[in-house]
PDB file of C-alpha atoms in Angstrom:
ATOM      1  CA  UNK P 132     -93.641  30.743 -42.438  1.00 51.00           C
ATOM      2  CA  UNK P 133     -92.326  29.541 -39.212  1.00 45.00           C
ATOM      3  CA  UNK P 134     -89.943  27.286 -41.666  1.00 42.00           C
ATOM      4  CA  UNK P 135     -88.341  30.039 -43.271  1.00 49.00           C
ATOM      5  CA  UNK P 136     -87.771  32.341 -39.931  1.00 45.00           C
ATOM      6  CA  UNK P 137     -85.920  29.006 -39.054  1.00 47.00           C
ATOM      7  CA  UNK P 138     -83.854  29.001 -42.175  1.00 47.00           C
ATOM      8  CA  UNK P 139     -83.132  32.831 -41.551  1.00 51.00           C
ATOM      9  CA  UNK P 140     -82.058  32.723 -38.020  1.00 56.00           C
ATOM     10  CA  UNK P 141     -79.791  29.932 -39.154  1.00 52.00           C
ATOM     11  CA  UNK P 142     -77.906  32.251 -41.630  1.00 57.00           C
ATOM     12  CA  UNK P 143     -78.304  34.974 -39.284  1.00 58.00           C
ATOM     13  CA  UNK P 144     -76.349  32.738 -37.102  1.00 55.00           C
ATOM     14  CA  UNK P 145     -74.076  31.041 -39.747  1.00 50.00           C
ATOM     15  CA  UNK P 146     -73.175  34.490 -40.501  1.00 53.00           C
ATOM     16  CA  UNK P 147     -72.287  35.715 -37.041  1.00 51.00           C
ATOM     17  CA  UNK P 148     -69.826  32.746 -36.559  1.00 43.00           C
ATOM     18  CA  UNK P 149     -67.885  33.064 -39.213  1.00 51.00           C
ATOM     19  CA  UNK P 150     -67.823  37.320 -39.093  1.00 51.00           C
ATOM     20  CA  UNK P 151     -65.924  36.237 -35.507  1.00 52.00           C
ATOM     21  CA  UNK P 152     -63.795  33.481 -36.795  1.00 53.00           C
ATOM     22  CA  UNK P 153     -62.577  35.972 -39.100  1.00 50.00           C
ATOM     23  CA  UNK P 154     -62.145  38.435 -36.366  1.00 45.00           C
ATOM     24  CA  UNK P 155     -59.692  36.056 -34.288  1.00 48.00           C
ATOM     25  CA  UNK P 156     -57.744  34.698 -37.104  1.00 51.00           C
ATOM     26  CA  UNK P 157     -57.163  38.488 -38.195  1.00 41.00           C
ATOM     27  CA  UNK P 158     -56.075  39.169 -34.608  1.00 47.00           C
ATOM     28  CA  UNK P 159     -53.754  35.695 -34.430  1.00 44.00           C
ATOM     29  CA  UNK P 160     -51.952  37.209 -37.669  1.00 48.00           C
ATOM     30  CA  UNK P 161     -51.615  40.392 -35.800  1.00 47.00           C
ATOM     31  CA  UNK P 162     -51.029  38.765 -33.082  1.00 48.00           C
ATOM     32  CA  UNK P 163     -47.877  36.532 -35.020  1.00 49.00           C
ATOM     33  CA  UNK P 164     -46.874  39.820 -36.956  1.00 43.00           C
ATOM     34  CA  UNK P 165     -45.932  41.460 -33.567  1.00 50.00           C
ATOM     35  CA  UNK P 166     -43.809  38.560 -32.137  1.00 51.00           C
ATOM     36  CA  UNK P 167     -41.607  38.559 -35.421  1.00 46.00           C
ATOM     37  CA  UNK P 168     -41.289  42.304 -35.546  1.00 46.00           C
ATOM     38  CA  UNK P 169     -40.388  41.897 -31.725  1.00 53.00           C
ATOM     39  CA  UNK P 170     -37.931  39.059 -32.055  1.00 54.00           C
ATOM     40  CA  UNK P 171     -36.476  41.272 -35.171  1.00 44.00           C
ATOM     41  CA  UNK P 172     -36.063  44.029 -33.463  1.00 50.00           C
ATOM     42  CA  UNK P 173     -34.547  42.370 -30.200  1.00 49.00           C
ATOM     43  CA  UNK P 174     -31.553  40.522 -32.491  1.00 48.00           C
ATOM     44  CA  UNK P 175     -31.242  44.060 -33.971  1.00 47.00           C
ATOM     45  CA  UNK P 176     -30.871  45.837 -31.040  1.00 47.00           C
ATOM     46  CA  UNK P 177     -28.196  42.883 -30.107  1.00 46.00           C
ATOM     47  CA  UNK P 178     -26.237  42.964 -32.577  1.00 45.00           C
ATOM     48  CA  UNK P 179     -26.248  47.293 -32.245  1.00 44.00           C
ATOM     49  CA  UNK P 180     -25.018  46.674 -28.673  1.00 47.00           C
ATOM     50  CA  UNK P 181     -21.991  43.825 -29.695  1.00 47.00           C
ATOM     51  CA  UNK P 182     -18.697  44.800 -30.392  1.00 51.00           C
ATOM     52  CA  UNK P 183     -18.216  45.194 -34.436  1.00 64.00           C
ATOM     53  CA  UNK P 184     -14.588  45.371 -33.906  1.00 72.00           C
ATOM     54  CA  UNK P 185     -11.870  43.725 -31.651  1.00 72.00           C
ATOM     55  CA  UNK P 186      -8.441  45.406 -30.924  1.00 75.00           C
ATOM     56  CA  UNK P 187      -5.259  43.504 -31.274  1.00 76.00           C
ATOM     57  CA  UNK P 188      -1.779  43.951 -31.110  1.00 73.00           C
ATOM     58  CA  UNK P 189       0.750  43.428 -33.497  1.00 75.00           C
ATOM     59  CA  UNK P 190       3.552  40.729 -32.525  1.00 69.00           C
ATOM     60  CA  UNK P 191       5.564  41.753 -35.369  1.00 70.00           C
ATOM     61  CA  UNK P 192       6.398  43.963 -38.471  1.00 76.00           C
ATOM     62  CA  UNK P 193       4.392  42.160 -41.034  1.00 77.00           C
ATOM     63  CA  UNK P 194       2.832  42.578 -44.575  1.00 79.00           C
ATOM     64  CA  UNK P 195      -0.493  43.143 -45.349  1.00 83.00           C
ATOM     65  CA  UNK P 196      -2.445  39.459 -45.944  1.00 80.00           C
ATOM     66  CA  UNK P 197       0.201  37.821 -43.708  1.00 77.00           C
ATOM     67  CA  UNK P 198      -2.210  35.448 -41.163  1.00 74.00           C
ATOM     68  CA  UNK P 199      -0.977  34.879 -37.431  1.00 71.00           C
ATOM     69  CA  UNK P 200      -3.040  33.497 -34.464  1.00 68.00           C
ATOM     70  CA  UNK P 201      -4.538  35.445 -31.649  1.00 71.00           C
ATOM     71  CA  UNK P 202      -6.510  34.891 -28.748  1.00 62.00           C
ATOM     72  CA  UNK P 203      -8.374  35.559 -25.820  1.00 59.00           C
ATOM     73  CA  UNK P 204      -8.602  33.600 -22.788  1.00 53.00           C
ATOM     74  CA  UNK P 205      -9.449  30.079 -23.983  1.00 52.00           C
ATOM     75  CA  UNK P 206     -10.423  31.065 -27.067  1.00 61.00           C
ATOM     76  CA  UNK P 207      -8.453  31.538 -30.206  1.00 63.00           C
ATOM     77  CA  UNK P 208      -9.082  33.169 -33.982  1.00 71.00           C
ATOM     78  CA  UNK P 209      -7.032  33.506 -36.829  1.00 75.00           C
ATOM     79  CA  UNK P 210      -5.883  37.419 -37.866  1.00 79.00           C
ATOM     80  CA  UNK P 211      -5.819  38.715 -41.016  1.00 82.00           C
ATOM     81  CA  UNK P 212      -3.025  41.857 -41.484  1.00 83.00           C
ATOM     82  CA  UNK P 213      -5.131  45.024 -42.603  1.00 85.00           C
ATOM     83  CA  UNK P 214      -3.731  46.638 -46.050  1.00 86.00           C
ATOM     84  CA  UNK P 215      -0.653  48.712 -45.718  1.00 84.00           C
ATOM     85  CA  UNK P 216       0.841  46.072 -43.029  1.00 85.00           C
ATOM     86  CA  UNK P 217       1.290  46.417 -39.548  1.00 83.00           C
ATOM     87  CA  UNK P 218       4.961  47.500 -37.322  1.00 81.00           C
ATOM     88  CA  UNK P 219       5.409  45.722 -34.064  1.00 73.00           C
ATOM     89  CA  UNK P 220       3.237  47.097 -30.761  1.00 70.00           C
ATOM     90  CA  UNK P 221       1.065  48.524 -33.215  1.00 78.00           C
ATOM     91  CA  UNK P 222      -2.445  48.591 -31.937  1.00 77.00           C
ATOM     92  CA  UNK P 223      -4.990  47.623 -34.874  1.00 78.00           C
ATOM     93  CA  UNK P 224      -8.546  46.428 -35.136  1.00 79.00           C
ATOM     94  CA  UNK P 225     -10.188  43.213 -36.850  1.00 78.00           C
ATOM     95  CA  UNK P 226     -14.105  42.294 -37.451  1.00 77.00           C
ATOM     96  CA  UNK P 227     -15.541  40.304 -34.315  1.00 67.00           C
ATOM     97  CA  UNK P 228     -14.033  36.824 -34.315  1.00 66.00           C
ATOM     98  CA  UNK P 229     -17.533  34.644 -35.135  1.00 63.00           C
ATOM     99  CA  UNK P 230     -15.279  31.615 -32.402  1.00 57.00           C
ATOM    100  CA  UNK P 231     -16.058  34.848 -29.730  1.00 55.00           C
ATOM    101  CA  UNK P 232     -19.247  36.378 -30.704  1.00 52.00           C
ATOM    102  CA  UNK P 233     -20.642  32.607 -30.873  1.00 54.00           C
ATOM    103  CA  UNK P 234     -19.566  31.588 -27.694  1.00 52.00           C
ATOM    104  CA  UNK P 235     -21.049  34.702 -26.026  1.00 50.00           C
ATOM    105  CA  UNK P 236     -17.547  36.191 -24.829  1.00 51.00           C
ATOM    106  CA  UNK P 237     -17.381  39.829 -24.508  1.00 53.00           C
ATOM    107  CA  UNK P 238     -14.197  41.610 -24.632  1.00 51.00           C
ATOM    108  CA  UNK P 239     -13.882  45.184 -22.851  1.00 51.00           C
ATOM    109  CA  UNK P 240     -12.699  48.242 -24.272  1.00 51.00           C
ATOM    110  CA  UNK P 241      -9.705  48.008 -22.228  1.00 48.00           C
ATOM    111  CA  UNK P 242      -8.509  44.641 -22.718  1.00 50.00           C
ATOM    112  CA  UNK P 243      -6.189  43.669 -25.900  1.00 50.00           C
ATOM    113  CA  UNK P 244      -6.257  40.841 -27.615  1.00 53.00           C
ATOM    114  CA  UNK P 245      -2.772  38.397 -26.980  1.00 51.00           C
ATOM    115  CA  UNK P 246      -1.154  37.287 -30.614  1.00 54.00           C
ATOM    116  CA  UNK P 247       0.115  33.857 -30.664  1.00 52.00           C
ATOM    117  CA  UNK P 248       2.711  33.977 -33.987  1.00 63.00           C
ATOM    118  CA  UNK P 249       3.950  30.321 -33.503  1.00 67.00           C
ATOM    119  CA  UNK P 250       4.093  27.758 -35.293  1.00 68.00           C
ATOM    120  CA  UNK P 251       2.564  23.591 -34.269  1.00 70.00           C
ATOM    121  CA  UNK P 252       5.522  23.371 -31.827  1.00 72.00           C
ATOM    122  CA  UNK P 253       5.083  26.619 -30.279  1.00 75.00           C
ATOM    123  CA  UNK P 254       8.165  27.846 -31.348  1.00 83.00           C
ATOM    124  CA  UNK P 255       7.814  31.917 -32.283  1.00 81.00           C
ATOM    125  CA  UNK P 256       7.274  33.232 -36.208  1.00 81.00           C
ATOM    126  CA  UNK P 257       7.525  36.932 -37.243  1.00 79.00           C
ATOM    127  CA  UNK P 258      10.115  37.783 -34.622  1.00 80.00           C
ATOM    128  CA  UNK P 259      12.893  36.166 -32.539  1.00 86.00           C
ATOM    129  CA  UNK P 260      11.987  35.159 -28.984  1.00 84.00           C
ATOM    130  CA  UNK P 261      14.532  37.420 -27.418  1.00 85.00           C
ATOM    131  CA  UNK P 262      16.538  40.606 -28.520  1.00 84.00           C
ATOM    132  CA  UNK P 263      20.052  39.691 -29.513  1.00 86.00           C
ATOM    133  CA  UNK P 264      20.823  41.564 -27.013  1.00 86.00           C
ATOM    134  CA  UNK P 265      19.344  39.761 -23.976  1.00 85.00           C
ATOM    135  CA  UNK P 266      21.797  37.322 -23.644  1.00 85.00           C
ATOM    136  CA  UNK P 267      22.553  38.454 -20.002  1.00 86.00           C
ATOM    137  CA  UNK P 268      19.542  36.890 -19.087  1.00 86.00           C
ATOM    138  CA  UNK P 269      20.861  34.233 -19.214  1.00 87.00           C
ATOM    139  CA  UNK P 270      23.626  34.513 -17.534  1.00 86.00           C
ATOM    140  CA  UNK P 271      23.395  31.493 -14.925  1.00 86.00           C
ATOM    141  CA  UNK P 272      22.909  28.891 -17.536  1.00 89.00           C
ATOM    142  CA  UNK P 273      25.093  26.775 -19.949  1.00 89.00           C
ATOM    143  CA  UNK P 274      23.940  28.366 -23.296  1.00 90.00           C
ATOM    144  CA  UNK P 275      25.429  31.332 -22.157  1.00 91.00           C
ATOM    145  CA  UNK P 276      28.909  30.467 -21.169  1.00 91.00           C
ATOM    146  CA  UNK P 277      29.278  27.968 -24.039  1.00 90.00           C
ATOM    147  CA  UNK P 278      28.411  31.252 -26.706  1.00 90.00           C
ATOM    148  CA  UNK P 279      31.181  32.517 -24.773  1.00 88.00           C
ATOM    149  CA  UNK P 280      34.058  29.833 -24.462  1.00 88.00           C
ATOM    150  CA  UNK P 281      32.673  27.221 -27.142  1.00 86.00           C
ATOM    151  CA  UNK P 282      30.292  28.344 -29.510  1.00 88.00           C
ATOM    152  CA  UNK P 283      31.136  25.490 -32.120  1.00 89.00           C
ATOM    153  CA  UNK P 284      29.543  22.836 -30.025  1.00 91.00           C
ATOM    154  CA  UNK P 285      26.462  25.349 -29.043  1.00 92.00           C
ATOM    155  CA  UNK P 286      26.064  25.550 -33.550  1.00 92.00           C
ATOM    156  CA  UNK P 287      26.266  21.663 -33.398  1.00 93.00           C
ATOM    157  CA  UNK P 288      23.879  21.625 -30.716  1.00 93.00           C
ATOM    158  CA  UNK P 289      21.300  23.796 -32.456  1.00 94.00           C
ATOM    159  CA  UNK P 290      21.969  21.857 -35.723  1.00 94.00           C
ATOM    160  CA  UNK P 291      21.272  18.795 -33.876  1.00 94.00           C
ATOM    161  CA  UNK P 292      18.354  20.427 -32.416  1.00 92.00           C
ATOM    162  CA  UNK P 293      16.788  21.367 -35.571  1.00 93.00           C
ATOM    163  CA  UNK P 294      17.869  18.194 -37.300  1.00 93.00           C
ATOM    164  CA  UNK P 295      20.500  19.815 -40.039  1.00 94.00           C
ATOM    165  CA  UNK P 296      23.605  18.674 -41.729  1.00 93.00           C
ATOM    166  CA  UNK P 297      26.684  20.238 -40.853  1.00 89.00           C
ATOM    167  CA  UNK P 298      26.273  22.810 -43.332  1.00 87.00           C
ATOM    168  CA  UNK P 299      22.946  24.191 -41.895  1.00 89.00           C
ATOM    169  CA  UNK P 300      20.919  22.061 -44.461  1.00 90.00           C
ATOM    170  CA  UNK P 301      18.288  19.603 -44.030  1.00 91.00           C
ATOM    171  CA  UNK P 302      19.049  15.934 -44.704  1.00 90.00           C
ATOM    172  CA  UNK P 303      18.280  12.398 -44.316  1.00 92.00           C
ATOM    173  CA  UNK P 304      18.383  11.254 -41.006  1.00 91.00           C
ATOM    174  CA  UNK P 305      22.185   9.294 -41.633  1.00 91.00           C
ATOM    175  CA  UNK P 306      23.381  12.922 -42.022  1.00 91.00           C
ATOM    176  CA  UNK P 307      21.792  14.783 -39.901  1.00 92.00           C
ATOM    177  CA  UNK P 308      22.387  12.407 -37.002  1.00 91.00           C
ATOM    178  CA  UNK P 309      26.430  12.581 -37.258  1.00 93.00           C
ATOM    179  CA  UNK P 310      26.184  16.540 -37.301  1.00 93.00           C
ATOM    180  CA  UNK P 311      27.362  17.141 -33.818  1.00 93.00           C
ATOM    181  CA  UNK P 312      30.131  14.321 -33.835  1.00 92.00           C
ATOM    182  CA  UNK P 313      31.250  15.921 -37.450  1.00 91.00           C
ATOM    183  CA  UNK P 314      31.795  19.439 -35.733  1.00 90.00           C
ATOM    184  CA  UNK P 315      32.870  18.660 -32.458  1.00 90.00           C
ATOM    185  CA  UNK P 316      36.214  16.321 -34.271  1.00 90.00           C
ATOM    186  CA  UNK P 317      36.723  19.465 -36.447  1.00 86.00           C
ATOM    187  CA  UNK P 318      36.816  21.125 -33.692  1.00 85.00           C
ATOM    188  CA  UNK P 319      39.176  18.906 -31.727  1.00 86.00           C
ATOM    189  CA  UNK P 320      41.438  18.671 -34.966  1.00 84.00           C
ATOM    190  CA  UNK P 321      41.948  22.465 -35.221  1.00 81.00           C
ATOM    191  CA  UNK P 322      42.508  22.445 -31.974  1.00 80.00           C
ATOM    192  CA  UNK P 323      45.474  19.815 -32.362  1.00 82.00           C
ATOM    193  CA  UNK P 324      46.580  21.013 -35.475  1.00 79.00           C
ATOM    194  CA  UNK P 325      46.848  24.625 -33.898  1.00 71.00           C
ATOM    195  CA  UNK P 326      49.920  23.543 -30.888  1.00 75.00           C
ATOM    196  CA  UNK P 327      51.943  23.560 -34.179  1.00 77.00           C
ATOM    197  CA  UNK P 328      54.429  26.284 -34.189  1.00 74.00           C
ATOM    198  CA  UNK P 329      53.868  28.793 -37.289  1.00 75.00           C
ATOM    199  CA  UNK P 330      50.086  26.772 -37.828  1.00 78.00           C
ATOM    200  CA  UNK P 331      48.574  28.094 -35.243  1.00 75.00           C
ATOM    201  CA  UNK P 332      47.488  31.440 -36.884  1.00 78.00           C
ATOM    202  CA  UNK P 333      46.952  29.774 -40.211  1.00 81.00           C
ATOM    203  CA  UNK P 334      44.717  27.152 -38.589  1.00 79.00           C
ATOM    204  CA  UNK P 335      42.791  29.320 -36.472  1.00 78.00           C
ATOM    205  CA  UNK P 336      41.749  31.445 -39.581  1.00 84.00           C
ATOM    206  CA  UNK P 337      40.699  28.726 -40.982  1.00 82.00           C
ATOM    207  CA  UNK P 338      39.014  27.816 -38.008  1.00 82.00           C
ATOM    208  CA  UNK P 339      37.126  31.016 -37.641  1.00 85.00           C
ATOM    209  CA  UNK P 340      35.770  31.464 -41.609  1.00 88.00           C
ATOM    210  CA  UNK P 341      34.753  27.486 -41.281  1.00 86.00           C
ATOM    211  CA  UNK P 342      32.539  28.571 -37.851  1.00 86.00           C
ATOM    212  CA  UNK P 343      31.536  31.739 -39.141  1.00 89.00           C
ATOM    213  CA  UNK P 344      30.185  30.066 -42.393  1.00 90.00           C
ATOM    214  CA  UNK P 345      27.708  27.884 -40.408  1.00 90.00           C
ATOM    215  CA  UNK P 346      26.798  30.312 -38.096  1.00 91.00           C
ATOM    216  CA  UNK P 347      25.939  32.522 -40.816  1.00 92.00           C
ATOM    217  CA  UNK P 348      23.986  29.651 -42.870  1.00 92.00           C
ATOM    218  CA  UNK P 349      22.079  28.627 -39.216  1.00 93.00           C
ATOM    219  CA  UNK P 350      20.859  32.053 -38.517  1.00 93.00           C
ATOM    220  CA  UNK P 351      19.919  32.463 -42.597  1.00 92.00           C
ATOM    221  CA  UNK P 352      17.546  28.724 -42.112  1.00 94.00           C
ATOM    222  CA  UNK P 353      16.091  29.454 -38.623  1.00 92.00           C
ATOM    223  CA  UNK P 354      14.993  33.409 -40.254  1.00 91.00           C
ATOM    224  CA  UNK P 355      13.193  31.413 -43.329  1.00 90.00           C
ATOM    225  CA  UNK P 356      12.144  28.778 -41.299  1.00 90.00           C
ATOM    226  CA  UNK P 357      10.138  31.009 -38.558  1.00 88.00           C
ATOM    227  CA  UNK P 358       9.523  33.936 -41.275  1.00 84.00           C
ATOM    228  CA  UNK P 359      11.874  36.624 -38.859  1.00 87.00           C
ATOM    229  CA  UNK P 360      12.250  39.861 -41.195  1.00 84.00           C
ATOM    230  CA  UNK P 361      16.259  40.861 -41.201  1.00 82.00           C
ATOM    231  CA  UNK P 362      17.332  43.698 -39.725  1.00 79.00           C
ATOM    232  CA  UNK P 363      18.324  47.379 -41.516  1.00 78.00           C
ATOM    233  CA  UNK P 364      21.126  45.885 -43.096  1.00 78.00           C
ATOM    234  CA  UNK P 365      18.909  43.128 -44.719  1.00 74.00           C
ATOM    235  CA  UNK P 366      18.001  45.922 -47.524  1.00 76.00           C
ATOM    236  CA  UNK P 367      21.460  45.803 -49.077  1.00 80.00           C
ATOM    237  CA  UNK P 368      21.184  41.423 -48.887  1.00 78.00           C
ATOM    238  CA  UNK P 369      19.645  39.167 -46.091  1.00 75.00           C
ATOM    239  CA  UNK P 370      23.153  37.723 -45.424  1.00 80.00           C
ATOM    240  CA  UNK P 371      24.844  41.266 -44.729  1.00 85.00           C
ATOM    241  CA  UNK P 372      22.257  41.562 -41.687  1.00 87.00           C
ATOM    242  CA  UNK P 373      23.276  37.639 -40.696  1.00 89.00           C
ATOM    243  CA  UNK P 374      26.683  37.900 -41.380  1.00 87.00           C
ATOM    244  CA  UNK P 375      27.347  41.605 -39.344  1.00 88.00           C
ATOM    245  CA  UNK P 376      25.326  39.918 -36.619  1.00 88.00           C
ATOM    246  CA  UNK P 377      27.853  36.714 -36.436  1.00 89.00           C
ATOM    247  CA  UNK P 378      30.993  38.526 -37.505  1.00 87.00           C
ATOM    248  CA  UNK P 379      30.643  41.469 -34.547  1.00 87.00           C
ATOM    249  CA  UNK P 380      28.387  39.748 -31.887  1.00 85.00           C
ATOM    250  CA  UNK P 381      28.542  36.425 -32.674  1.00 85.00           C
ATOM    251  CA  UNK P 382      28.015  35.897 -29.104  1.00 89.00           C
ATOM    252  CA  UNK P 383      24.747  37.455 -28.392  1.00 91.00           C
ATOM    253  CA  UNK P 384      23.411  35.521 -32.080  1.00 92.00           C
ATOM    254  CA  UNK P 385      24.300  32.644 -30.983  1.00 92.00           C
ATOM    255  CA  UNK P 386      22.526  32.914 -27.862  1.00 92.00           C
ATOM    256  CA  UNK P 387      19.157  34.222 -29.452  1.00 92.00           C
ATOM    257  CA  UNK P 388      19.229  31.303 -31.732  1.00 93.00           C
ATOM    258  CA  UNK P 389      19.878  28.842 -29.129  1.00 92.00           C
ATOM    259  CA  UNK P 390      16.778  30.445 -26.945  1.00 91.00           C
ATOM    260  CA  UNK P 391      14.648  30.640 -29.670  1.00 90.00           C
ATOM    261  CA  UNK P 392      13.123  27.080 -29.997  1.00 88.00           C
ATOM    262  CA  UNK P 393      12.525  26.620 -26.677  1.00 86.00           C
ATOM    263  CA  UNK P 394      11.238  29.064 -23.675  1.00 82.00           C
ATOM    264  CA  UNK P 395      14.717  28.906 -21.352  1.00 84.00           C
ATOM    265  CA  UNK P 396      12.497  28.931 -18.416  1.00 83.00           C
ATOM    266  CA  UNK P 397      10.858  25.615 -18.888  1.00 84.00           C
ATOM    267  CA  UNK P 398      13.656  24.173 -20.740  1.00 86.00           C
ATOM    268  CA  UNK P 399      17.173  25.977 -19.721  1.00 88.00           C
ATOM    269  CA  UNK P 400      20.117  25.179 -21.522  1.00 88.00           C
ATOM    270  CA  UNK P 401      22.298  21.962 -21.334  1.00 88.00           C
ATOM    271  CA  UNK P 402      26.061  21.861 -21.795  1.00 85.00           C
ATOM    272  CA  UNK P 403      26.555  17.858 -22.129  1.00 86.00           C
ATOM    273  CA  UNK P 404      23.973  17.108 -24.645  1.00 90.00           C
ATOM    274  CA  UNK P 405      23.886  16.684 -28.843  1.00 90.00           C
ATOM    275  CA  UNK P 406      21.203  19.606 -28.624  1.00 89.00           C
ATOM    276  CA  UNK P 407      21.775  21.478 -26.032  1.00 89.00           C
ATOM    277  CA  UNK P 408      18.582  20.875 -23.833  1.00 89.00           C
ATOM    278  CA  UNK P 409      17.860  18.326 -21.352  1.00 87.00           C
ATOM    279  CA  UNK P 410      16.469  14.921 -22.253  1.00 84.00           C
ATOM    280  CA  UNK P 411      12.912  15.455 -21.851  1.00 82.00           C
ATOM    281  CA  UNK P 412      12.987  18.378 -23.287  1.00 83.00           C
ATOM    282  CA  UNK P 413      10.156  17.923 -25.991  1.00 82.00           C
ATOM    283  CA  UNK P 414      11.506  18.115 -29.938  1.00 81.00           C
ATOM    284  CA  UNK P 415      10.787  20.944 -32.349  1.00 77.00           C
ATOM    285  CA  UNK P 416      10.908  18.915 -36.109  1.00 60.00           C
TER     286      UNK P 416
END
């Protein structure tokens, strides 16, 4: 007898041990079920309370699916143009860069996004750097005098800069190289050729369709080359916008395309060089 109420309080007691170990692993689960629904519920809330959308402004007219840089502060994200394009100052919103939500950067409601449309050298795409006409600007420096009084050698210096033949194509480096010498002798030739009585005027048209012709081709590659839209005109055909601008203010188009690979402040122009700039001025191509 005494045997079996031994046996019995054993079960009793079996029993009783694991009736509790059931009770704490069911209240660990519970327990574990809690902290996931918290931690859920927390990354929910955080995401509710970040920005879905980030405002930016357009640098430029552009086509929807065209892709430009933007950035803010240090950190920078590539744009994607919404469907039915964008006009320039046009305010427009993007999804959350994932470089800014992952680096825990918060942009206010009142701040706008800066667009960097440039290409590796810095040098502006979508739009020219300046207005054509903001050539005043510049108005205590050599590019714009020599628009003025010599705008041959400032074409030879941008062709030089930009490392084109004489005809405002790209070339092996033999060609290219001898651009500026090539236009400058024309120049000097026409020049001689033109103190010869009843030549002069036959000379100097010549002169002015030759200059005219590579203005006209310059301003065509540099547009193609840093993807600038053409202006009203450039319905009818791209060169009616280029050539109107270098026929009628071949002055101020010279300028803007001299000003356009480099920021004049940092680099101002140079009179007495193949490309126009001084020589540490750093190279575009």
């Amino acid at each position: 007898t005494r045997y079996t109420a031994c046996i019995d309080r054993e079960r009793e007691t079996a029993e009783k041990f694991d009736s509790s170990s059931r009770i704490n692993r069911v209240q660990a689960d519970q327990c574990s079920i809690m902290e996931i629904a918290s931690s859920f519920s927390k990354e929910t809330e955080e995401e509710s309370q970040s920005p879905q959308t980030v405002r930016v402004v357009a640098p430029a007219t552009l086509e929807a699916g065209f892709t430009f840089e933007a950035a803010f502060g240090d950190t920078s994200f590539i744009v994607v143009v919404p469907e039915g394009g964008v006009k320039e100052g046009q305010e427009f919103e993007v999804p959350y860069p994932k470089e800014i939500a992952s680096g825990g950067i918060d942009i206010p409601d009142d701040e706008e996004v800066v667009a960097l449309l440039s290409d590796e050298h810095g040098v502006p795409k979508g739009s020219w750097r300046k207005a054509l006409c903001a050539c005043c600007d510049v108005s205590t420096q050599a590019t714009f005098w020599m628009a003025f009084f010599c705008a041959p050698i400032l074409y030879a210096q941008i062709l030089t800069r930009l490392r084109l033949t004489w005809k405002a194509e790209e070339g092996p480096p033999e060609e290219t190289e001898m651009t500026f010498n090539r236009i400058v002798i024309a120049l000097c030739f026409i020049l001689g050729v033109g103190t010869i009585p009843f030549v002069f005027y036959l000379v100097g048209l010549v002169a002015v369709m030759f200059y005219l012709y590579v203005g006209i081709r310059l301003r065509r590659y540099m547009r193609h080359k840093y993807e600038i839209p053409t202006g009203p005109l450039g319905r009818i055909h791209e060169n009616c916008d280029d050539g109107c601008c270098m026929c009628f203010c071949w002055c101020c188009a010279s300028i803007q395309m001299a000003r356009h690979t480099h920021d004049d402040k940092e680099w101002p122009g140079a009179c007495c060089t193949t490309n126009g700039l001084e020589f540490d001025a750093p190279e575009i191509v």
